[in-house]
Amino acid sequence: MNSKQWFERAQKVIPGGVNSPVRAFNGVGGTPVYFKSGKGATVQTEDGTELIDFCGSWGPLILGHAREEIVEVVAKTAADGLTFGANTAQETQFAELLNTLVPSIEMSRLVSSGTEAVMTAIRLARGYTGRRKILKFEGCYHGHSDYLLVASGSGLLTGGISSSAGVSPSATEEVFVAPYNDLAAVQEILKANGDEIAAVIVEPMAGNMGLVKPVAGFLEGLRAATADSGTLLIFDEVINGFRLGPTTYGNLTGITPDLTTLGKIIGGGMPIGALGGSTKIMSHLAPLGPVYQAGTLSGNPVAVAAGMKTLELLRDENPYPKMEALGKRLADGIHRLATEKDLDLHCAQYGGMFTPFFRTAPVHNLDDSKACDQKAHARYFHHMLDAGFYTPPSGFEVAFVSAAHTQADIDGFIQAFENL
Ligand SMILES: *Cc1c(COP(=O)(O)O)cnc(C)c1O
């Protein structure tokens, strides 16, 4: 059976045929590709084709598919027991490693997804401050919990909906929304309502409306304004933690949030999430404090082993300069061609992250991202797919260069782009 046949069969028993909406290709049209196996930068499909993968499972696979050391440690750990629901030594070692790599994370709690990490961080912020409201940014995605499905990014943009049915208005009423990179708007909201706002949550390098960098002074300004109003600052680093260096983006920039949420890379391909911060704040979590959180599979030994090995490899091998160089080569190549062919396009890139935005002007917020030509993105996506390159099937996502990509992969990508 090929992808088309599998997709037809899936639609009868899985809503939309997918277990996560963006996989349905609604943003680009056509039939979703069924993956069979992956190794390094390449995947094999049910159609018998081989693709160079720039999606990397939406972020976790910074070391490429089925990296040998990770597969080995997963197999070995699994053989010793898949789950205990009791403590293991490696959970402590993992928390110690996080603390070493991200000093502001004095204590951390493991959960099973990014959504769960953020949901818990919000509850903790409310419990800690005794305040009800939160502030988020348009186009930032923080998982699919109720409070955070207001003006969200990622799959919610592709679906053409800015929020979700089934979310109680009482949840969203407690959420202020500001445009990304608009510090003045945040300062105004905090000035008027700061004493009701438990937390400001932000993707310090936004990755769910395409790649949008923080403008100079934005994160510093958030830090100062939240400190003034006694509001916690949460950096949601589920997508960019350990992406740009063997630490968080907050730590790289020297801006210390009160809480950090992590996921994706820190599980090495297994389901995981984490939240962390100072001992003072984290001590409000159960069983030490009154903010409840629990999980049958939290700190799962196989996920912890895969994550630990991934972080160790990233620390020891430091593939970041290579990914940065390849990312820059790719973006430079695309810009050269866009100029030559007079395309309305701008490729945002930072380290190994990139998004070709189909408009020339840089993208600073959700309105800019929405102003891009989605039809042109869909044409680009299918053209690249036909040429053997898999990129995220949505114009509101980030593509990733992993440590497993080679210069030949990048040059092949640019060459394929040339015929667009
Ligand atoms: C992916 C993502 C999440 C949600 O993580 P899941 O593991 O998909 O639940 C939350 N925040 C950000 C910034 C993300 O990129």
mmCIF file of C-alpha atoms and ligand atoms in Angstrom, residues 113-115 118 141-143 203 208 236 238-239 264, ligand 1:
data_model
loop_
_atom_site.group_PDB
_atom_site.id
_atom_site.type_symbol
_atom_site.label_atom_id
_atom_site.label_comp_id
_atom_site.label_asym_id
_atom_site.label_seq_id
_atom_site.Cartn_x
_atom_site.Cartn_y
_atom_site.Cartn_z
ATOM 1 C CA SER A 113 4.729 16.457 26.508
ATOM 2 C CA GLY A 114 5.336 20.137 25.901
ATOM 3 C CA THR A 115 1.631 20.822 26.343
ATOM 4 C CA VAL A 118 3.285 24.558 29.821
ATOM 5 C CA TYR A 141 1.928 28.228 20.356
ATOM 6 C CA HIS A 142 2.146 26.712 23.804
ATOM 7 C CA GLY A 143 0.427 23.380 23.301
ATOM 8 C CA GLU A 203 8.495 31.789 22.897
ATOM 9 C CA ASN A 208 5.094 28.479 15.496
ATOM 10 C CA ASP A 236 8.446 28.432 26.517
ATOM 11 C CA VAL A 238 9.851 23.584 23.911
ATOM 12 C CA ILE A 239 10.951 24.310 20.348
ATOM 13 C CA LYS A 264 11.013 18.054 21.890
HETATM 14 C C1 LIG B 1 5.646 21.897 20.273
HETATM 15 C C2 LIG B 1 5.437 22.993 21.229
HETATM 16 C C3 LIG B 1 4.622 22.846 22.364
HETATM 17 C C4 LIG B 1 3.785 21.617 22.608
HETATM 18 O O1 LIG B 1 4.548 20.493 22.794
HETATM 19 P P1 LIG B 1 3.871 19.039 22.576
HETATM 20 O O2 LIG B 1 4.936 18.085 22.982
HETATM 21 O O3 LIG B 1 3.507 18.993 21.129
HETATM 22 O O4 LIG B 1 2.672 18.999 23.453
HETATM 23 C C5 LIG B 1 4.566 23.874 23.285
HETATM 24 N N1 LIG B 1 5.268 25.007 23.098
HETATM 25 C C6 LIG B 1 6.045 25.200 22.026
HETATM 26 C C7 LIG B 1 6.817 26.463 21.898
HETATM 27 C C8 LIG B 1 6.145 24.210 21.042
HETATM 28 O O5 LIG B 1 6.883 24.419 19.956
#
